Amino acid sequence: MLEKSRYSGLLKSALPALLGGVVAMALVPAAYAKAGYPDRAVTIVVPFSTGGTGDLITRIIAQGLGEQLGQAVVVENRAGAAGMIGTDYVIKAKPDGYTLGLGGSTSLTVAPYVRRDKPYDSRTDLTPVGMVAGGPFILATSPKSKVTSLQELVSLAKSRPGELNYGSSGVGSMHHVLAEKFNQQVDIDAVHVPFKGGVESATNLVGGNIDYLFESVSSILPMIQDGRVKALAVTGPERLAALPDVPTVAEETRSGFTGVSFVGIFGPKGLPAEVVSRLGDALAVTLADPVVQERIERLGSAAEYMPSEKFGQLINDEVQVWSDVIRDANIPLM
């Protein structure tokens, strides 16, 4: 089982209430489940390309969600602009529950807030339905580097201020602001080198063109396991089961540093409460399935349901955290 995410306490506190919903859903006849909402297929818009972690998680839960709703759940990719194109499409859709979106840390809590003219505000322009998964990042460096630990990286950066560089999947990406948060935490000065995506930044790390980066577990773990990159630390509250010898950033810095991404389902602003409740119950049942949990864990994330209200609060909190980082790091608005 993958290590607990920093949201697991919230999940535990919600579990007794959820169990009642799970039992009730299990007893609902199929004919009743099809009455009212939904009476046709539901679409979940993924604002990222096919094959990425968010896309794969959505496809994993879509089948179980469809079974619970009694209707097909279709996954549609509308990638671009760090997830903002697909997110904006959902926000502008009719709030009837038939067009939903997958929201991630970048698209909901970072990318809009590095724009002078925000295309949307996640705190007010959408309806949170529920978080479905979360996971940490890995701080990695090139095998060509002599650095073998986080402390050695920090020492090297302090001895050469402004000379080391770090990569990301683009300005305003979660990878970018997480690296800036780390740099602030350990008080180092390094140069940001943005790339078009995680694959390109990781490729440049392998080639030794950048000194370090933060990348999602699903993307970087295979490269660590075959020796193409070196893992220095993980950003979650606990070590990864797949990398038990790699410490957390919090351990190495003796701080409370964490950086955990999340994905969840949302709808347009004004989504009816009964629709949110119906979807939330279906998500809770789907994510309680051990097979679903195992498949999501293989992607380096932890399957975890968080209901609408708490998911909304998480979004609000994370927007504040990353807005502070953006301000303090003087990340230029685009």
mmCIF file of C-alpha atoms in Angstrom:
data_model
loop_
_atom_site.group_PDB
_atom_site.id
_atom_site.type_symbol
_atom_site.label_atom_id
_atom_site.label_comp_id
_atom_site.label_asym_id
_atom_site.label_seq_id
_atom_site.Cartn_x
_atom_site.Cartn_y
_atom_site.Cartn_z
ATOM 1 C CA MET A 1 0.000 0.000 0.000
ATOM 2 C CA LEU A 2 1.314 3.431 -0.888
ATOM 3 C CA GLU A 3 2.182 5.692 2.022
ATOM 4 C CA LYS A 4 -0.568 7.914 3.422
ATOM 5 C CA SER A 5 -1.039 11.311 1.804
ATOM 6 C CA ARG A 6 -1.184 14.452 3.919
ATOM 7 C CA TYR A 7 -4.945 14.413 3.403
ATOM 8 C CA SER A 8 -5.480 10.979 4.966
ATOM 9 C CA GLY A 9 -6.589 12.451 8.288
ATOM 10 C CA LEU A 10 -9.455 14.202 6.563
ATOM 11 C CA LEU A 11 -10.421 10.963 4.887
ATOM 12 C CA LYS A 12 -10.509 9.135 8.204
ATOM 13 C CA SER A 13 -12.681 11.787 9.783
ATOM 14 C CA ALA A 14 -15.152 11.504 6.921
ATOM 15 C CA LEU A 15 -15.187 7.693 6.819
ATOM 16 C CA PRO A 16 -18.103 6.973 9.202
ATOM 17 C CA ALA A 17 -20.412 9.230 7.222
ATOM 18 C CA LEU A 18 -19.196 7.794 3.952
ATOM 19 C CA LEU A 19 -19.808 4.214 5.009
ATOM 20 C CA GLY A 20 -23.487 4.889 5.387
ATOM 21 C CA GLY A 21 -23.533 6.235 1.857
ATOM 22 C CA VAL A 22 -21.597 3.230 0.564
ATOM 23 C CA VAL A 23 -24.068 0.797 2.109
ATOM 24 C CA ALA A 24 -27.010 2.772 0.810
ATOM 25 C CA MET A 25 -25.578 2.902 -2.699
ATOM 26 C CA ALA A 26 -24.954 -0.839 -2.659
ATOM 27 C CA LEU A 27 -28.631 -1.429 -1.918
ATOM 28 C CA VAL A 28 -30.014 0.899 -4.584
ATOM 29 C CA PRO A 29 -31.651 -1.103 -7.383
ATOM 30 C CA ALA A 30 -30.323 -0.457 -10.875
ATOM 31 C CA ALA A 31 -33.708 0.823 -12.073
ATOM 32 C CA TYR A 32 -33.816 3.439 -9.306
ATOM 33 C CA ALA A 33 -30.223 4.450 -9.943
ATOM 34 C CA LYS A 34 -31.159 5.345 -13.512
ATOM 35 C CA ALA A 35 -34.092 7.524 -12.473
ATOM 36 C CA GLY A 36 -33.511 11.283 -12.492
ATOM 37 C CA TYR A 37 -29.879 12.352 -12.756
ATOM 38 C CA PRO A 38 -28.167 11.133 -14.794
ATOM 39 C CA ASP A 39 -30.394 10.004 -17.640
ATOM 40 C CA ARG A 40 -27.661 10.065 -20.285
ATOM 41 C CA ALA A 41 -23.879 9.835 -20.603
ATOM 42 C CA VAL A 42 -21.669 12.037 -18.424
ATOM 43 C CA THR A 43 -18.457 13.533 -19.816
ATOM 44 C CA ILE A 44 -15.336 14.187 -17.754
ATOM 45 C CA VAL A 45 -12.999 16.636 -19.465
ATOM 46 C CA VAL A 46 -9.311 15.988 -18.752
ATOM 47 C CA PRO A 47 -7.364 19.220 -19.391
ATOM 48 C CA PHE A 48 -4.158 17.323 -20.126
ATOM 49 C CA SER A 49 -2.851 15.036 -22.857
ATOM 50 C CA THR A 50 -3.660 11.334 -22.995
ATOM 51 C CA GLY A 51 -1.321 9.040 -21.099
ATOM 52 C CA GLY A 52 -0.485 11.396 -18.255
ATOM 53 C CA THR A 53 -1.166 10.592 -14.600
ATOM 54 C CA GLY A 54 -4.363 12.664 -14.415
ATOM 55 C CA ASP A 55 -5.678 11.149 -17.630
ATOM 56 C CA LEU A 56 -4.963 7.605 -16.483
ATOM 57 C CA ILE A 57 -6.561 8.157 -13.074
ATOM 58 C CA THR A 58 -9.690 9.534 -14.739
ATOM 59 C CA ARG A 59 -9.970 6.504 -16.995
ATOM 60 C CA ILE A 60 -9.522 4.189 -14.013
ATOM 61 C CA ILE A 61 -12.400 5.742 -12.075
ATOM 62 C CA ALA A 62 -14.643 6.337 -15.105
ATOM 63 C CA GLN A 63 -15.766 2.735 -15.370
ATOM 64 C CA GLY A 64 -16.671 2.370 -11.698
ATOM 65 C CA LEU A 65 -18.296 5.780 -11.665
ATOM 66 C CA GLY A 66 -20.401 4.790 -14.649
ATOM 67 C CA GLU A 67 -21.519 1.620 -12.919
ATOM 68 C CA GLN A 68 -22.609 3.581 -9.869
ATOM 69 C CA LEU A 69 -24.416 6.229 -11.910
ATOM 70 C CA GLY A 70 -26.044 3.752 -14.258
ATOM 71 C CA GLN A 71 -24.788 5.671 -17.301
ATOM 72 C CA ALA A 72 -21.664 5.739 -19.433
ATOM 73 C CA VAL A 73 -18.907 8.097 -18.294
ATOM 74 C CA VAL A 74 -16.927 9.400 -21.257
ATOM 75 C CA VAL A 75 -13.400 10.820 -20.912
ATOM 76 C CA GLU A 76 -12.535 13.699 -23.255
ATOM 77 C CA ASN A 77 -9.094 15.335 -23.467
ATOM 78 C CA ARG A 78 -8.842 19.098 -24.010
ATOM 79 C CA ALA A 79 -5.203 19.842 -23.308
ATOM 80 C CA GLY A 80 -3.293 23.106 -23.387
ATOM 81 C CA ALA A 81 -2.145 26.120 -21.370
ATOM 82 C CA ALA A 82 -1.187 24.109 -18.269
ATOM 83 C CA GLY A 83 -4.687 22.640 -18.079
ATOM 84 C CA MET A 84 -6.488 25.973 -18.289
ATOM 85 C CA ILE A 85 -8.105 25.402 -21.702
ATOM 86 C CA GLY A 86 -10.003 22.301 -20.598
ATOM 87 C CA THR A 87 -10.780 23.761 -17.181
ATOM 88 C CA ASP A 88 -12.204 26.944 -18.690
ATOM 89 C CA TYR A 89 -14.334 24.837 -21.069
ATOM 90 C CA VAL A 90 -15.938 23.024 -18.116
ATOM 91 C CA ILE A 91 -16.457 26.222 -16.136
ATOM 92 C CA LYS A 92 -18.388 27.672 -19.094
ATOM 93 C CA ALA A 93 -20.520 24.551 -19.584
ATOM 94 C CA LYS A 94 -24.155 24.243 -18.519
ATOM 95 C CA PRO A 95 -24.280 23.378 -14.779
ATOM 96 C CA ASP A 96 -26.397 20.256 -15.205
ATOM 97 C CA GLY A 97 -23.886 17.591 -14.200
ATOM 98 C CA TYR A 98 -23.301 16.210 -17.680
ATOM 99 C CA THR A 99 -20.015 18.077 -18.261
ATOM 100 C CA LEU A 100 -17.504 17.653 -15.465
ATOM 101 C CA GLY A 101 -13.785 18.248 -15.289
ATOM 102 C CA LEU A 102 -10.677 16.767 -13.787
ATOM 103 C CA GLY A 103 -8.910 19.432 -11.780
ATOM 104 C CA GLY A 104 -5.297 19.161 -10.708
ATOM 105 C CA SER A 105 -2.932 21.178 -8.559
ATOM 106 C CA THR A 106 -1.499 23.028 -11.550
ATOM 107 C CA SER A 107 -4.776 23.822 -13.313
ATOM 108 C CA LEU A 108 -6.706 24.787 -10.169
ATOM 109 C CA THR A 109 -4.211 26.314 -7.746
ATOM 110 C CA VAL A 110 -1.181 27.544 -9.694
ATOM 111 C CA ALA A 111 -1.528 28.256 -13.426
ATOM 112 C CA PRO A 112 -4.413 30.792 -13.283
ATOM 113 C CA TYR A 113 -2.596 32.812 -10.637
ATOM 114 C CA VAL A 114 0.521 33.499 -12.706
ATOM 115 C CA ARG A 115 -1.666 35.223 -15.317
ATOM 116 C CA ARG A 116 -2.320 38.957 -15.197
ATOM 117 C CA ASP A 117 -5.807 38.339 -16.539
ATOM 118 C CA LYS A 118 -6.921 35.184 -14.790
ATOM 119 C CA PRO A 119 -9.148 33.088 -17.085
ATOM 120 C CA TYR A 120 -10.955 31.885 -13.953
ATOM 121 C CA ASP A 121 -10.706 31.834 -10.183
ATOM 122 C CA SER A 122 -10.946 28.296 -8.804
ATOM 123 C CA ARG A 123 -12.224 29.600 -5.474
ATOM 124 C CA THR A 124 -15.383 31.126 -6.953
ATOM 125 C CA ASP A 125 -15.932 29.993 -10.553
ATOM 126 C CA LEU A 126 -16.528 26.261 -10.160
ATOM 127 C CA THR A 127 -18.243 23.649 -7.986
ATOM 128 C CA PRO A 128 -15.905 21.152 -6.261
ATOM 129 C CA VAL A 129 -17.322 17.604 -6.356
ATOM 130 C CA GLY A 130 -14.577 15.584 -4.694
ATOM 131 C CA MET A 131 -10.864 14.892 -4.569
ATOM 132 C CA VAL A 132 -9.960 11.458 -5.896
ATOM 133 C CA ALA A 133 -6.195 11.069 -5.468
ATOM 134 C CA GLY A 134 -3.011 12.725 -4.287
ATOM 135 C CA GLY A 135 0.695 12.057 -4.410
ATOM 136 C CA PRO A 136 4.158 13.543 -3.787
ATOM 137 C CA PHE A 137 6.958 14.633 -6.099
ATOM 138 C CA ILE A 138 10.548 13.436 -6.241
ATOM 139 C CA LEU A 139 13.570 15.732 -6.126
ATOM 140 C CA ALA A 140 16.035 14.274 -8.617
ATOM 141 C CA THR A 141 19.385 15.049 -10.193
ATOM 142 C CA SER A 142 21.460 13.696 -13.052
ATOM 143 C CA PRO A 143 23.638 10.602 -12.580
ATOM 144 C CA LYS A 144 26.414 12.705 -14.125
ATOM 145 C CA SER A 145 26.277 14.967 -11.056
ATOM 146 C CA LYS A 146 28.574 14.326 -8.092
ATOM 147 C CA VAL A 147 25.698 15.289 -5.785
ATOM 148 C CA THR A 148 24.344 12.265 -3.894
ATOM 149 C CA SER A 149 22.037 13.872 -1.306
ATOM 150 C CA LEU A 150 19.783 16.855 -0.746
ATOM 151 C CA GLN A 151 22.297 18.355 1.675
ATOM 152 C CA GLU A 152 25.071 18.089 -0.902
ATOM 153 C CA LEU A 153 22.836 19.822 -3.457
ATOM 154 C CA VAL A 154 22.138 22.647 -1.022
ATOM 155 C CA SER A 155 25.815 23.011 -0.127
ATOM 156 C CA LEU A 156 26.801 23.125 -3.784
ATOM 157 C CA ALA A 157 24.122 25.727 -4.569
ATOM 158 C CA LYS A 158 25.201 27.910 -1.652
ATOM 159 C CA SER A 159 28.837 27.776 -2.808
ATOM 160 C CA ARG A 160 27.813 28.781 -6.335
ATOM 161 C CA PRO A 161 24.872 31.191 -5.972
ATOM 162 C CA GLY A 162 22.961 31.765 -9.191
ATOM 163 C CA GLU A 163 24.943 29.123 -11.110
ATOM 164 C CA LEU A 164 22.871 25.971 -10.632
ATOM 165 C CA ASN A 165 19.675 25.557 -12.622
ATOM 166 C CA TYR A 166 16.507 23.579 -12.214
ATOM 167 C CA GLY A 167 14.005 22.423 -14.781
ATOM 168 C CA SER A 168 10.224 22.392 -14.859
ATOM 169 C CA SER A 169 7.385 21.627 -17.258
ATOM 170 C CA GLY A 170 6.792 25.349 -17.756
ATOM 171 C CA VAL A 171 6.396 28.700 -16.053
ATOM 172 C CA GLY A 172 3.551 28.501 -13.564
ATOM 173 C CA SER A 173 3.515 24.713 -13.428
ATOM 174 C CA MET A 174 3.317 22.892 -10.115
ATOM 175 C CA HIS A 175 6.890 21.708 -10.704
ATOM 176 C CA HIS A 176 8.033 25.321 -11.043
ATOM 177 C CA VAL A 177 6.428 26.729 -7.897
ATOM 178 C CA LEU A 178 7.343 23.656 -5.855
ATOM 179 C CA ALA A 179 11.010 24.149 -6.770
ATOM 180 C CA GLU A 180 10.718 27.818 -5.829
ATOM 181 C CA LYS A 181 9.169 26.864 -2.494
ATOM 182 C CA PHE A 182 12.110 24.500 -1.904
ATOM 183 C CA ASN A 183 14.652 27.155 -2.883
ATOM 184 C CA GLN A 184 13.056 29.565 -0.417
ATOM 185 C CA GLN A 185 13.019 26.912 2.310
ATOM 186 C CA VAL A 186 16.726 26.073 2.028
ATOM 187 C CA ASP A 187 17.757 29.628 1.038
ATOM 188 C CA ILE A 188 19.460 28.955 -2.278
ATOM 189 C CA ASP A 189 19.572 30.941 -5.505
ATOM 190 C CA ALA A 190 19.133 28.892 -8.694
ATOM 191 C CA VAL A 191 18.030 29.626 -12.261
ATOM 192 C CA HIS A 192 14.715 28.355 -13.607
ATOM 193 C CA VAL A 193 14.811 26.610 -17.010
ATOM 194 C CA PRO A 194 11.256 25.976 -18.256
ATOM 195 C CA PHE A 195 10.500 23.260 -20.811
ATOM 196 C CA LYS A 196 7.390 22.365 -22.791
ATOM 197 C CA GLY A 197 6.582 19.422 -20.550
ATOM 198 C CA GLY A 198 7.797 16.912 -17.991
ATOM 199 C CA VAL A 199 9.259 14.547 -20.592
ATOM 200 C CA GLU A 200 11.484 17.266 -22.043
ATOM 201 C CA SER A 201 12.668 18.467 -18.630
ATOM 202 C CA ALA A 202 13.447 14.911 -17.504
ATOM 203 C CA THR A 203 15.343 14.251 -20.733
ATOM 204 C CA ASN A 204 17.490 17.309 -20.089
ATOM 205 C CA LEU A 205 18.120 16.122 -16.541
ATOM 206 C CA VAL A 206 19.364 12.770 -17.873
ATOM 207 C CA GLY A 207 21.667 14.627 -20.250
ATOM 208 C CA GLY A 208 23.069 16.776 -17.452
ATOM 209 C CA ASN A 209 21.758 20.007 -18.983
ATOM 210 C CA ILE A 210 19.980 20.951 -15.750
ATOM 211 C CA ASP A 211 21.054 20.301 -12.177
ATOM 212 C CA TYR A 212 17.812 19.229 -10.525
ATOM 213 C CA LEU A 213 14.043 19.135 -10.793
ATOM 214 C CA PHE A 214 10.879 18.041 -9.009
ATOM 215 C CA GLU A 215 8.800 15.517 -10.930
ATOM 216 C CA SER A 216 5.772 13.328 -10.267
ATOM 217 C CA VAL A 217 6.392 9.783 -9.092
ATOM 218 C CA SER A 218 4.745 8.149 -12.107
ATOM 219 C CA SER A 219 6.943 10.083 -14.543
ATOM 220 C CA ILE A 220 10.326 9.857 -12.827
ATOM 221 C CA LEU A 221 10.262 6.561 -10.885
ATOM 222 C CA PRO A 222 11.040 4.327 -13.902
ATOM 223 C CA MET A 223 14.007 6.553 -14.731
ATOM 224 C CA ILE A 224 15.259 6.244 -11.155
ATOM 225 C CA GLN A 225 14.855 2.480 -11.147
ATOM 226 C CA ASP A 226 16.892 2.025 -14.330
ATOM 227 C CA GLY A 227 19.624 4.432 -13.171
ATOM 228 C CA ARG A 228 19.004 7.295 -15.607
ATOM 229 C CA VAL A 229 18.458 9.801 -12.775
ATOM 230 C CA LYS A 230 19.208 9.932 -9.035
ATOM 231 C CA ALA A 231 16.517 10.478 -6.408
ATOM 232 C CA LEU A 232 17.522 12.824 -3.582
ATOM 233 C CA ALA A 233 14.262 13.222 -1.646
ATOM 234 C CA VAL A 234 10.476 12.952 -1.829
ATOM 235 C CA THR A 235 8.107 15.789 -1.011
ATOM 236 C CA GLY A 236 5.412 13.827 0.811
ATOM 237 C CA PRO A 237 5.065 13.540 4.592
ATOM 238 C CA GLU A 238 6.414 9.982 4.493
ATOM 239 C CA ARG A 239 8.906 8.003 2.440
ATOM 240 C CA LEU A 240 7.762 6.167 -0.661
ATOM 241 C CA ALA A 241 7.319 2.421 -0.364
ATOM 242 C CA ALA A 242 8.989 2.079 -3.776
ATOM 243 C CA LEU A 243 12.032 4.095 -2.578
ATOM 244 C CA PRO A 244 12.391 3.274 1.125
ATOM 245 C CA ASP A 245 15.996 4.543 1.306
ATOM 246 C CA VAL A 246 15.157 7.973 -0.114
ATOM 247 C CA PRO A 247 14.353 10.469 2.677
ATOM 248 C CA THR A 248 11.677 13.133 2.637
ATOM 249 C CA VAL A 249 12.577 16.780 2.150
ATOM 250 C CA ALA A 250 11.150 17.410 5.624
ATOM 251 C CA GLU A 251 13.574 14.880 7.120
ATOM 252 C CA GLU A 252 16.576 16.369 5.364
ATOM 253 C CA THR A 253 15.720 20.000 6.098
ATOM 254 C CA ARG A 254 14.215 19.361 9.545
ATOM 255 C CA SER A 255 11.201 21.363 8.518
ATOM 256 C CA GLY A 256 7.551 20.806 7.760
ATOM 257 C CA PHE A 257 8.168 21.071 4.019
ATOM 258 C CA THR A 258 5.704 19.125 1.889
ATOM 259 C CA GLY A 259 4.477 19.411 -1.657
ATOM 260 C CA VAL A 260 1.703 17.047 -2.636
ATOM 261 C CA SER A 261 -0.291 17.220 -5.842
ATOM 262 C CA PHE A 262 -3.965 16.307 -6.037
ATOM 263 C CA VAL A 263 -6.598 15.594 -8.655
ATOM 264 C CA GLY A 264 -10.333 15.838 -8.221
ATOM 265 C CA ILE A 265 -13.623 16.192 -10.032
ATOM 266 C CA PHE A 266 -15.397 19.527 -10.386
ATOM 267 C CA GLY A 267 -18.299 21.033 -12.286
ATOM 268 C CA PRO A 268 -19.382 24.487 -13.410
ATOM 269 C CA LYS A 269 -20.451 27.034 -10.834
ATOM 270 C CA GLY A 270 -24.047 26.496 -9.777
ATOM 271 C CA LEU A 271 -24.046 22.697 -10.005
ATOM 272 C CA PRO A 272 -27.178 21.602 -8.063
ATOM 273 C CA ALA A 273 -26.565 20.218 -4.572
ATOM 274 C CA GLU A 274 -28.405 16.989 -5.356
ATOM 275 C CA VAL A 275 -26.144 16.397 -8.363
ATOM 276 C CA VAL A 276 -23.023 17.044 -6.272
ATOM 277 C CA SER A 277 -24.315 14.613 -3.657
ATOM 278 C CA ARG A 278 -25.103 11.940 -6.260
ATOM 279 C CA LEU A 279 -21.676 12.251 -7.829
ATOM 280 C CA GLY A 280 -19.942 12.338 -4.456
ATOM 281 C CA ASP A 281 -21.620 9.112 -3.328
ATOM 282 C CA ALA A 282 -20.654 7.428 -6.596
ATOM 283 C CA LEU A 283 -17.040 8.602 -6.281
ATOM 284 C CA ALA A 284 -16.810 7.377 -2.685
ATOM 285 C CA VAL A 285 -17.974 3.885 -3.653
ATOM 286 C CA THR A 286 -15.693 3.768 -6.698
ATOM 287 C CA LEU A 287 -12.602 4.805 -4.750
ATOM 288 C CA ALA A 288 -13.342 2.296 -1.971
ATOM 289 C CA ASP A 289 -12.792 -0.528 -4.471
ATOM 290 C CA PRO A 290 -9.418 -2.214 -3.711
ATOM 291 C CA VAL A 291 -8.828 -2.855 -7.411
ATOM 292 C CA VAL A 292 -9.260 0.841 -8.199
ATOM 293 C CA GLN A 293 -6.982 1.770 -5.303
ATOM 294 C CA GLU A 294 -4.269 -0.612 -6.467
ATOM 295 C CA ARG A 295 -4.380 0.637 -10.059
ATOM 296 C CA ILE A 296 -4.071 4.252 -8.927
ATOM 297 C CA GLU A 297 -1.240 3.380 -6.554
ATOM 298 C CA ARG A 298 0.705 1.892 -9.461
ATOM 299 C CA LEU A 299 0.732 5.406 -10.906
ATOM 300 C CA GLY A 300 2.472 6.767 -7.799
ATOM 301 C CA SER A 301 -0.655 8.327 -6.300
ATOM 302 C CA ALA A 302 -2.896 7.409 -3.378
ATOM 303 C CA ALA A 303 -6.599 6.926 -4.103
ATOM 304 C CA GLU A 304 -8.466 9.077 -1.640
ATOM 305 C CA TYR A 305 -11.949 10.540 -1.666
ATOM 306 C CA MET A 306 -12.534 13.960 -0.150
ATOM 307 C CA PRO A 307 -16.102 15.326 -0.229
ATOM 308 C CA SER A 308 -17.146 18.562 -1.891
ATOM 309 C CA GLU A 309 -16.897 20.997 1.018
ATOM 310 C CA LYS A 310 -13.478 19.801 2.176
ATOM 311 C CA PHE A 311 -12.202 19.624 -1.380
ATOM 312 C CA GLY A 312 -13.280 23.224 -1.866
ATOM 313 C CA GLN A 313 -11.436 24.235 1.289
ATOM 314 C CA LEU A 314 -8.333 22.405 0.082
ATOM 315 C CA ILE A 315 -8.452 24.347 -3.186
ATOM 316 C CA ASN A 316 -8.766 27.632 -1.286
ATOM 317 C CA ASP A 317 -5.873 26.751 1.017
ATOM 318 C CA GLU A 318 -3.589 25.642 -1.809
ATOM 319 C CA VAL A 319 -4.330 28.759 -3.864
ATOM 320 C CA GLN A 320 -3.130 30.835 -0.889
ATOM 321 C CA VAL A 321 0.005 28.726 -0.389
ATOM 322 C CA TRP A 322 1.116 28.949 -4.006
ATOM 323 C CA SER A 323 0.087 32.584 -4.429
ATOM 324 C CA ASP A 324 2.429 33.398 -1.543
ATOM 325 C CA VAL A 325 5.241 31.424 -3.201
ATOM 326 C CA ILE A 326 4.628 33.166 -6.530
ATOM 327 C CA ARG A 327 4.765 36.562 -4.801
ATOM 328 C CA ASP A 328 7.796 35.851 -2.636
ATOM 329 C CA ALA A 329 9.766 34.309 -5.507
ATOM 330 C CA ASN A 330 8.919 37.267 -7.762
ATOM 331 C CA ILE A 331 7.638 34.922 -10.472
ATOM 332 C CA PRO A 332 6.651 37.315 -13.276
ATOM 333 C CA LEU A 333 2.987 37.316 -14.228
ATOM 334 C CA MET A 334 2.354 36.266 -17.792
#
